[in-house]
Short mmCIF file of C-alpha atoms and ligand atoms in Angstrom, two decimals:
data_model
loop_
_atom_site.label_atom_id
_atom_site.label_comp_id
_atom_site.label_asym_id
_atom_site.label_seq_id
_atom_site.Cartn_x
_atom_site.Cartn_y
_atom_site.Cartn_z
CA MET A 884 -12.24 28.31 6.24
CA LYS A 885 -14.67 27.12 8.65
CA ASN A 886 -14.17 26.99 12.40
CA ILE A 887 -12.21 23.67 12.89
CA TYR A 888 -12.95 23.42 16.44
CA LYS A 889 -16.63 23.47 15.81
CA ILE A 890 -16.10 20.86 13.12
CA LYS A 891 -14.10 18.74 15.42
CA LYS A 892 -17.02 18.78 17.95
CA LYS A 893 -19.45 17.20 15.38
CA ILE A 894 -17.16 14.45 13.97
CA ARG A 895 -16.10 11.08 15.18
CA GLY A 896 -13.16 10.53 12.68
CA ASN A 897 -9.59 12.04 13.09
CA LEU A 898 -9.01 15.75 11.68
CA LYS A 899 -5.51 16.79 11.92
CA GLU A 900 -4.02 19.91 10.85
CA ASN A 901 -0.79 20.62 8.99
CA ILE A 902 0.30 16.98 8.75
CA SER A 903 3.01 15.43 6.48
CA LEU A 904 1.62 13.38 3.84
CA LYS A 905 4.72 11.32 3.29
CA ASN A 906 3.14 8.19 5.09
CA TYR A 907 0.00 8.77 2.98
CA ASN A 908 1.57 7.77 -0.23
CA THR A 909 3.49 4.65 -1.52
CA TRP A 910 6.50 6.85 -2.96
CA LYS A 911 6.78 8.43 0.60
CA VAL A 912 7.48 11.85 -0.57
CA GLY A 913 5.53 15.29 -0.69
CA GLY A 914 4.55 17.83 1.47
CA LYS A 915 1.92 18.58 4.11
CA ALA A 916 -1.94 18.65 4.14
CA GLU A 917 -3.39 21.78 5.36
CA TYR A 918 -6.09 19.39 6.93
CA LEU A 919 -6.31 15.76 6.69
CA PHE A 920 -9.63 13.89 7.50
CA GLU A 921 -10.04 10.21 8.12
CA PRO A 922 -13.71 9.46 8.59
CA TYR A 923 -15.03 7.00 11.11
CA ASP A 924 -17.67 5.72 8.69
CA VAL A 925 -19.87 6.84 5.81
CA GLU A 926 -22.26 8.65 8.33
CA ASP A 927 -19.35 10.49 9.67
CA LEU A 928 -18.08 11.42 6.22
CA LYS A 929 -21.52 12.97 5.45
CA VAL A 930 -21.59 15.04 8.57
CA PHE A 931 -18.03 16.31 7.70
CA LEU A 932 -18.72 17.22 4.29
CA SER A 933 -22.06 18.98 5.09
CA LEU A 934 -19.94 21.30 7.37
CA LEU A 935 -17.68 22.50 4.76
CA ASN A 936 -18.20 25.54 2.34
CA ASP A 937 -16.22 25.75 -0.79
CA GLU A 938 -13.04 24.62 0.51
CA LYS A 939 -10.84 22.36 -1.82
CA ILE A 940 -11.50 18.86 -0.90
CA THR A 941 -9.08 15.99 -2.39
CA PHE A 942 -9.74 12.38 -1.70
CA ILE A 943 -7.15 9.73 -1.40
CA GLY A 944 -6.89 6.09 -0.79
CA ASN A 945 -3.66 4.40 -0.46
CA GLY A 946 -1.83 7.03 -2.34
CA SER A 947 -0.25 4.25 -4.66
CA ASN A 948 -1.11 6.25 -7.86
CA VAL A 949 -0.40 9.95 -6.88
CA LEU A 950 2.67 12.17 -6.71
CA ILE A 951 1.85 14.70 -3.81
CA ARG A 952 3.89 17.83 -4.46
CA ASP A 953 6.49 19.09 -2.05
CA ASN A 954 4.60 22.26 -1.45
CA GLY A 955 1.78 20.19 -0.03
CA ILE A 956 -2.19 20.47 -0.52
CA LYS A 957 -4.40 23.24 0.42
CA GLY A 958 -7.85 22.60 1.93
CA PHE A 959 -9.01 19.27 3.05
CA VAL A 960 -7.56 15.93 2.08
CA VAL A 961 -9.82 13.08 2.97
CA CYS A 962 -8.14 9.67 3.27
CA LEU A 963 -10.43 6.42 3.27
CA LYS A 964 -7.63 3.90 3.48
CA LYS A 965 -8.44 3.34 7.40
CA SER A 966 -12.20 3.15 7.15
CA LEU A 967 -15.11 2.57 4.76
CA ASN A 968 -14.01 -1.07 4.84
CA ASN A 969 -17.28 -2.97 5.10
CA TYR A 970 -18.68 -5.31 2.56
CA TYR A 971 -21.58 -7.74 2.02
CA LEU A 972 -22.81 -10.39 -0.29
CA ASN A 973 -26.46 -10.05 -1.52
CA ASN A 974 -28.39 -12.94 -2.64
CA ASN A 975 -25.20 -15.13 -3.03
CA LYS A 976 -24.54 -12.96 -6.25
CA GLN A 977 -23.64 -9.33 -5.74
CA PHE A 978 -20.80 -8.11 -3.69
CA VAL A 979 -20.97 -4.61 -2.12
CA PHE A 980 -17.51 -3.27 -1.23
CA GLU A 981 -16.92 0.13 0.34
CA ALA A 982 -14.46 2.42 -1.18
CA GLY A 983 -11.71 2.20 1.63
CA LEU A 984 -11.26 -1.51 1.31
CA SER A 985 -7.95 -2.59 -0.22
CA CYS A 986 -7.95 -4.10 -3.67
CA MET A 987 -5.90 -6.92 -2.22
CA LYS A 988 -8.46 -7.77 0.51
CA ILE A 989 -11.25 -7.70 -2.34
CA ALA A 990 -9.30 -10.24 -4.17
CA GLN A 991 -8.86 -12.58 -1.11
CA ILE A 992 -12.60 -12.32 0.03
CA THR A 993 -14.20 -13.13 -3.42
CA ALA A 994 -11.58 -15.96 -4.14
CA LYS A 995 -12.08 -17.57 -0.55
CA LYS A 996 -15.84 -17.57 -1.32
CA ASN A 997 -15.08 -18.96 -4.59
CA TYR A 998 -16.24 -16.31 -6.90
CA LYS A 999 -14.16 -15.49 -10.06
CA GLY A 1000 -13.18 -12.31 -11.81
CA LEU A 1001 -11.40 -9.91 -9.43
CA GLU A 1002 -8.28 -12.29 -8.57
CA PHE A 1003 -6.12 -9.70 -10.49
CA LEU A 1004 -6.71 -7.12 -7.82
CA CYS A 1005 -4.45 -9.19 -5.51
CA GLY A 1006 -1.18 -7.20 -6.40
CA ILE A 1007 -2.60 -3.78 -6.67
CA PRO A 1008 -1.70 -1.90 -3.60
CA GLY A 1009 -4.69 0.50 -3.70
CA THR A 1010 -8.14 0.95 -2.34
CA LEU A 1011 -11.31 0.31 -4.00
CA GLY A 1012 -11.97 3.96 -4.50
CA GLY A 1013 -8.61 4.77 -6.24
CA ALA A 1014 -8.93 1.69 -8.15
CA LEU A 1015 -12.31 2.89 -9.69
CA ARG A 1016 -11.17 6.33 -10.29
CA MET A 1017 -8.07 4.83 -12.11
CA ASN A 1018 -9.86 2.12 -13.67
CA ALA A 1019 -7.09 -0.16 -12.26
CA GLY A 1020 -6.16 -3.48 -14.03
CA CYS A 1021 -3.69 -6.05 -14.86
CA TYR A 1022 -3.52 -9.43 -16.40
CA GLY A 1023 -6.27 -8.95 -18.65
CA GLY A 1024 -8.69 -7.68 -16.05
CA ASN A 1025 -9.94 -4.31 -15.28
CA ILE A 1026 -11.98 -3.23 -12.33
CA TRP A 1027 -14.98 -1.67 -14.09
CA GLU A 1028 -15.61 -5.07 -16.20
CA ASN A 1029 -17.82 -6.32 -13.12
CA VAL A 1030 -19.12 -3.19 -11.77
CA SER A 1031 -22.83 -2.89 -12.04
CA LYS A 1032 -23.51 0.34 -9.89
CA VAL A 1033 -21.74 2.60 -7.62
CA ILE A 1034 -22.63 4.93 -4.79
CA LEU A 1035 -21.09 8.42 -5.01
CA MET A 1036 -21.27 11.42 -2.32
CA ASN A 1037 -20.96 14.78 -3.51
CA ARG A 1038 -19.33 17.70 -1.62
CA LYS A 1039 -22.24 18.48 0.42
CA GLY A 1040 -22.31 14.87 1.74
CA ILE A 1041 -25.34 13.67 -0.40
CA LEU A 1042 -25.32 10.06 -1.50
CA VAL A 1043 -26.24 9.20 -5.14
CA GLU A 1044 -26.49 5.86 -6.89
CA LYS A 1045 -25.35 5.55 -10.44
CA ASP A 1046 -25.31 2.77 -13.03
CA ARG A 1047 -22.09 1.59 -14.54
CA LEU A 1048 -23.26 2.86 -17.93
CA GLU A 1049 -23.33 6.45 -16.74
CA PHE A 1050 -19.50 6.43 -16.64
CA ASP A 1051 -16.97 7.16 -19.34
CA VAL A 1052 -14.54 4.24 -18.55
CA SER A 1053 -11.35 4.37 -20.41
CA TYR A 1054 -7.83 3.20 -20.02
CA ARG A 1055 -6.66 4.02 -16.39
CA ASN A 1056 -9.18 6.68 -16.20
CA VAL A 1057 -12.83 7.50 -14.99
CA GLU A 1058 -13.37 11.27 -14.64
CA LEU A 1059 -15.57 12.28 -11.77
CA LYS A 1060 -17.45 15.57 -12.44
CA ASP A 1061 -18.45 18.13 -9.89
CA ASP A 1062 -16.52 16.90 -6.87
CA ASN A 1063 -18.10 13.61 -6.35
CA PHE A 1064 -16.25 10.84 -4.57
CA PHE A 1065 -16.70 7.18 -4.75
CA ILE A 1066 -18.30 5.45 -1.48
CA SER A 1067 -19.05 1.86 -2.62
CA ALA A 1068 -19.47 -0.23 -5.54
CA THR A 1069 -21.53 -3.42 -6.39
CA PHE A 1070 -19.98 -6.34 -8.32
CA ASP A 1071 -21.96 -9.06 -10.12
CA LEU A 1072 -19.71 -11.96 -10.02
CA LYS A 1073 -20.07 -15.78 -11.10
CA LEU A 1074 -18.90 -18.80 -9.01
CA ASN A 1075 -15.71 -20.27 -10.00
CA GLU A 1076 -16.56 -23.80 -11.22
CA LEU A 1077 -12.79 -24.72 -11.47
CA ASN A 1078 -12.26 -23.57 -7.81
CA ASP A 1079 -8.81 -22.23 -8.58
CA SER A 1080 -9.17 -18.52 -7.65
CA LEU A 1081 -6.59 -18.84 -4.94
CA ASP A 1082 -4.19 -20.61 -7.15
CA ILE A 1083 -4.62 -17.87 -9.76
CA ILE A 1084 -3.75 -15.12 -6.94
CA LYS A 1085 -0.72 -17.12 -6.04
CA LYS A 1086 0.43 -17.17 -9.74
CA PHE A 1087 -0.29 -13.54 -10.19
CA LEU A 1088 1.74 -12.48 -7.05
CA LYS A 1089 4.64 -14.67 -7.91
CA ASP A 1090 4.83 -13.18 -11.45
CA ARG A 1091 4.84 -9.54 -9.99
CA ARG A 1092 7.69 -10.49 -7.63
CA ILE A 1093 9.58 -11.82 -10.73
CA LYS A 1094 9.14 -8.77 -12.99
CA GLN A 1095 8.59 -5.75 -10.69
CA PRO A 1096 10.60 -4.13 -7.75
CA THR A 1097 7.85 -5.04 -5.27
CA GLY A 1098 8.89 -3.87 -1.72
CA LEU A 1099 10.47 -0.68 -2.93
CA PRO A 1100 8.75 2.74 -2.66
CA SER A 1101 6.85 3.36 -6.12
CA CYS A 1102 3.68 4.11 -7.63
CA GLY A 1103 3.77 1.22 -10.10
CA SER A 1104 3.54 2.08 -13.71
CA VAL A 1105 4.32 5.83 -14.04
CA PHE A 1106 3.39 6.00 -17.73
CA LYS A 1107 0.35 4.71 -19.64
CA ASN A 1108 1.28 2.21 -22.35
CA PRO A 1109 0.92 4.00 -25.83
CA LYS A 1110 -1.29 2.12 -28.46
CA ASN A 1111 0.30 -1.21 -29.05
CA LEU A 1112 3.60 -0.38 -27.51
CA TYR A 1113 4.76 -0.77 -23.80
CA ALA A 1114 6.21 2.40 -22.06
CA ALA A 1115 8.82 0.16 -20.17
CA ASN A 1116 10.31 -1.07 -23.41
CA LEU A 1117 10.55 2.58 -24.79
CA VAL A 1118 12.27 3.69 -21.79
CA ASP A 1119 14.43 0.55 -21.59
CA SER A 1120 15.35 0.99 -25.34
CA LEU A 1121 16.84 4.49 -24.43
CA GLY A 1122 19.17 2.99 -21.94
CA LEU A 1123 17.66 5.03 -19.14
CA LYS A 1124 17.34 2.06 -16.47
CA GLY A 1125 19.11 3.22 -13.34
CA TYR A 1126 19.07 7.02 -14.45
CA ARG A 1127 18.36 9.25 -11.36
CA ILE A 1128 17.64 12.74 -10.51
CA GLY A 1129 18.17 13.44 -6.60
CA GLY A 1130 16.87 10.59 -4.67
CA ALA A 1131 14.61 9.18 -7.43
CA TYR A 1132 15.73 6.69 -10.10
CA ILE A 1133 14.47 4.52 -12.93
CA SER A 1134 14.13 0.72 -11.61
CA LYS A 1135 16.75 -1.55 -13.22
CA LYS A 1136 14.21 -4.19 -12.81
CA HIS A 1137 11.22 -2.37 -14.63
CA ALA A 1138 11.77 0.81 -16.69
CA ASN A 1139 8.17 2.05 -16.21
CA PHE A 1140 8.88 1.96 -12.38
CA ILE A 1141 10.43 5.12 -10.63
CA ILE A 1142 11.80 4.27 -6.91
CA THR A 1143 12.44 6.79 -4.32
CA GLU A 1144 15.09 6.62 -1.73
CA LYS A 1145 14.59 8.45 1.81
CA ASN A 1146 15.99 11.52 1.02
CA ALA A 1147 13.85 12.03 -2.32
CA LYS A 1148 11.72 15.10 -2.95
CA SER A 1149 8.57 14.79 -4.80
CA ASN A 1150 10.20 17.24 -7.25
CA ASP A 1151 12.90 14.79 -7.96
CA VAL A 1152 10.31 12.35 -9.20
CA GLU A 1153 8.51 15.07 -11.04
CA GLU A 1154 11.76 16.05 -12.93
CA LEU A 1155 12.70 12.44 -13.73
CA ILE A 1156 9.30 12.08 -15.26
CA SER A 1157 9.74 15.21 -17.40
CA TYR A 1158 13.20 14.12 -18.22
CA ILE A 1159 11.86 10.55 -19.52
CA GLN A 1160 9.16 12.18 -21.45
CA LYS A 1161 11.55 14.61 -23.30
CA LYS A 1162 14.02 11.88 -24.09
CA VAL A 1163 11.34 9.62 -25.47
CA HIS A 1164 9.73 12.48 -27.32
CA GLU A 1165 13.08 13.24 -28.82
CA GLU A 1166 14.17 10.01 -29.65
CA LYS A 1167 11.06 8.06 -30.54
CA ASN A 1168 8.54 11.01 -31.32
CA ILE A 1169 6.32 9.59 -28.86
CA TYR A 1170 4.56 11.36 -25.98
CA LEU A 1171 4.40 9.26 -22.80
CA GLU A 1172 1.33 10.19 -20.95
CA THR A 1173 1.53 9.59 -17.28
CA GLU A 1174 -0.74 7.37 -15.38
CA VAL A 1175 0.10 8.79 -11.97
CA GLN A 1176 -1.98 11.70 -10.69
CA PHE A 1177 -0.20 14.89 -9.71
CA ILE A 1178 -1.70 16.48 -6.77
CA GLY A 1179 -0.80 19.54 -4.74
CA ILE A 1180 0.61 23.08 -5.12
CA LYS A 1181 3.26 23.38 -7.96
CA GLN A 1182 6.73 24.62 -7.30
C1 FAD B 1462 3.86 -1.60 -6.47
C2 FAD B 1462 2.65 -1.14 -7.46
C3 FAD B 1462 1.94 -1.79 -8.28
C4 FAD B 1462 0.89 -1.40 -8.89
N1 FAD B 1462 0.30 -2.20 -9.94
C5 FAD B 1462 -0.88 -1.61 -10.55
C6 FAD B 1462 -1.39 -2.52 -11.54
O1 FAD B 1462 -0.95 -3.64 -11.78
N2 FAD B 1462 -2.56 -1.91 -12.22
C7 FAD B 1462 -3.05 -0.68 -12.07
O2 FAD B 1462 -4.08 -0.29 -12.57
N3 FAD B 1462 -2.52 0.01 -11.01
C8 FAD B 1462 -1.37 -0.47 -10.37
N4 FAD B 1462 -0.62 0.30 -9.32
C9 FAD B 1462 -1.24 1.65 -9.14
C10 FAD B 1462 -2.22 1.85 -8.01
O3 FAD B 1462 -2.14 0.91 -7.04
C11 FAD B 1462 -3.55 1.73 -8.42
O4 FAD B 1462 -4.08 2.92 -9.45
C12 FAD B 1462 -4.90 2.06 -7.29
O5 FAD B 1462 -6.03 1.50 -7.76
C13 FAD B 1462 -4.64 3.28 -6.71
O6 FAD B 1462 -5.67 3.17 -5.66
P1 FAD B 1462 -5.33 4.28 -4.23
O7 FAD B 1462 -6.30 3.97 -3.34
O8 FAD B 1462 -3.83 4.10 -3.84
O9 FAD B 1462 -5.43 5.59 -4.97
P2 FAD B 1462 -4.77 7.13 -4.78
O10 FAD B 1462 -3.43 6.90 -5.29
O11 FAD B 1462 -4.96 7.37 -3.42
O12 FAD B 1462 -5.56 7.93 -5.55
C14 FAD B 1462 -5.71 7.78 -7.18
C15 FAD B 1462 -6.60 8.75 -7.66
O13 FAD B 1462 -7.73 8.40 -7.25
C16 FAD B 1462 -8.51 9.40 -6.67
N5 FAD B 1462 -9.32 8.87 -5.46
C17 FAD B 1462 -8.81 8.05 -4.45
N6 FAD B 1462 -9.98 7.66 -3.71
C18 FAD B 1462 -10.95 8.22 -4.36
C19 FAD B 1462 -12.35 8.07 -3.93
N7 FAD B 1462 -12.98 7.40 -3.07
N8 FAD B 1462 -13.29 8.73 -4.85
C20 FAD B 1462 -12.94 9.40 -5.86
N9 FAD B 1462 -11.50 9.65 -6.11
C21 FAD B 1462 -10.71 8.95 -5.50
C22 FAD B 1462 -7.48 10.35 -6.10
O14 FAD B 1462 -7.77 11.54 -5.88
C23 FAD B 1462 -6.21 10.28 -7.11
O15 FAD B 1462 -6.66 11.03 -8.47
C24 FAD B 1462 0.36 -0.05 -8.82
C25 FAD B 1462 0.83 0.80 -7.77
C26 FAD B 1462 2.14 0.29 -6.96
C27 FAD B 1462 2.71 1.07 -5.96
#
């Protein structure tokens, strides 16, 4: 491990040691990060990464699609949710957003300027970086549909521009090879002649409030939908709504949501996920793949 004191002298962001990650994920569970870095800006992130050797690096955004294990995360966790939140509009056509911007803000910015195509992002509580990694989507839209190019940073702090066509974009997944991380993305958007983007946002948010347990600690949909099926319907059909392990239970409002209580352990959530997978497999002969990413040291 590098000399942390020396690194701290060269960076402008926040580098903390042995810090709980409970406030860095929407389930509010999990252990500590050995080191947590919140960069000041892209330059600062470059400097920071260039000072590391081969330590483990884990990027997170708003932690709204990760289950951070109770044993915590080794090495450096880099969290972008408080920085990298600049954006600009090129030639009245291309929006460039940095990876720390929240999806909700991106939806608002583009809708207020009367561009269409990103309204669906309004209810997704993640950052752009996490959304690109997860190919986040809903209400018929997926984030990569309007992306033309992205800028990545590798673990040495070097920036590379890549075309959208260089990525294998699949359902809730875009693999990144060789420790590369999303720094920004360019979106080609069209003007909305109907001028109704803000109304669409209102409609989407209302629909979520009706159908989902908004306001409670969750990571959204835990499982991917199997082809032509809904994971929520499969779980519901087994009468599992409300089923709990420790401080984690299946939402009564939406069976693909797991809610955590204050005393919940990450392991309660992980055991509940395994239990649901086992039951669905036994009863329906279907394997439910998780959408949520497991990070950190296993029990
Ligand atoms: C109430 C609720 C509703 C939700 N609704 C939806 C929905 O409708 N549709 C949907 O798709 N998702 C939904 N989600 C899930 C989640 O919000 C999205 O997947 C979101 O895009 C994750 O972004 P994040 O910043 O929180 O990522 P994180 O959870 O922090 O990270 C997710 C993954 O991305 C990686 N990552 C994060 N930042 C970067 C980066 N800069 N570069 C490379 N990798 C990175 C992480 O290592 C991790 O593997 C919902 C979640 C909640 C809590």
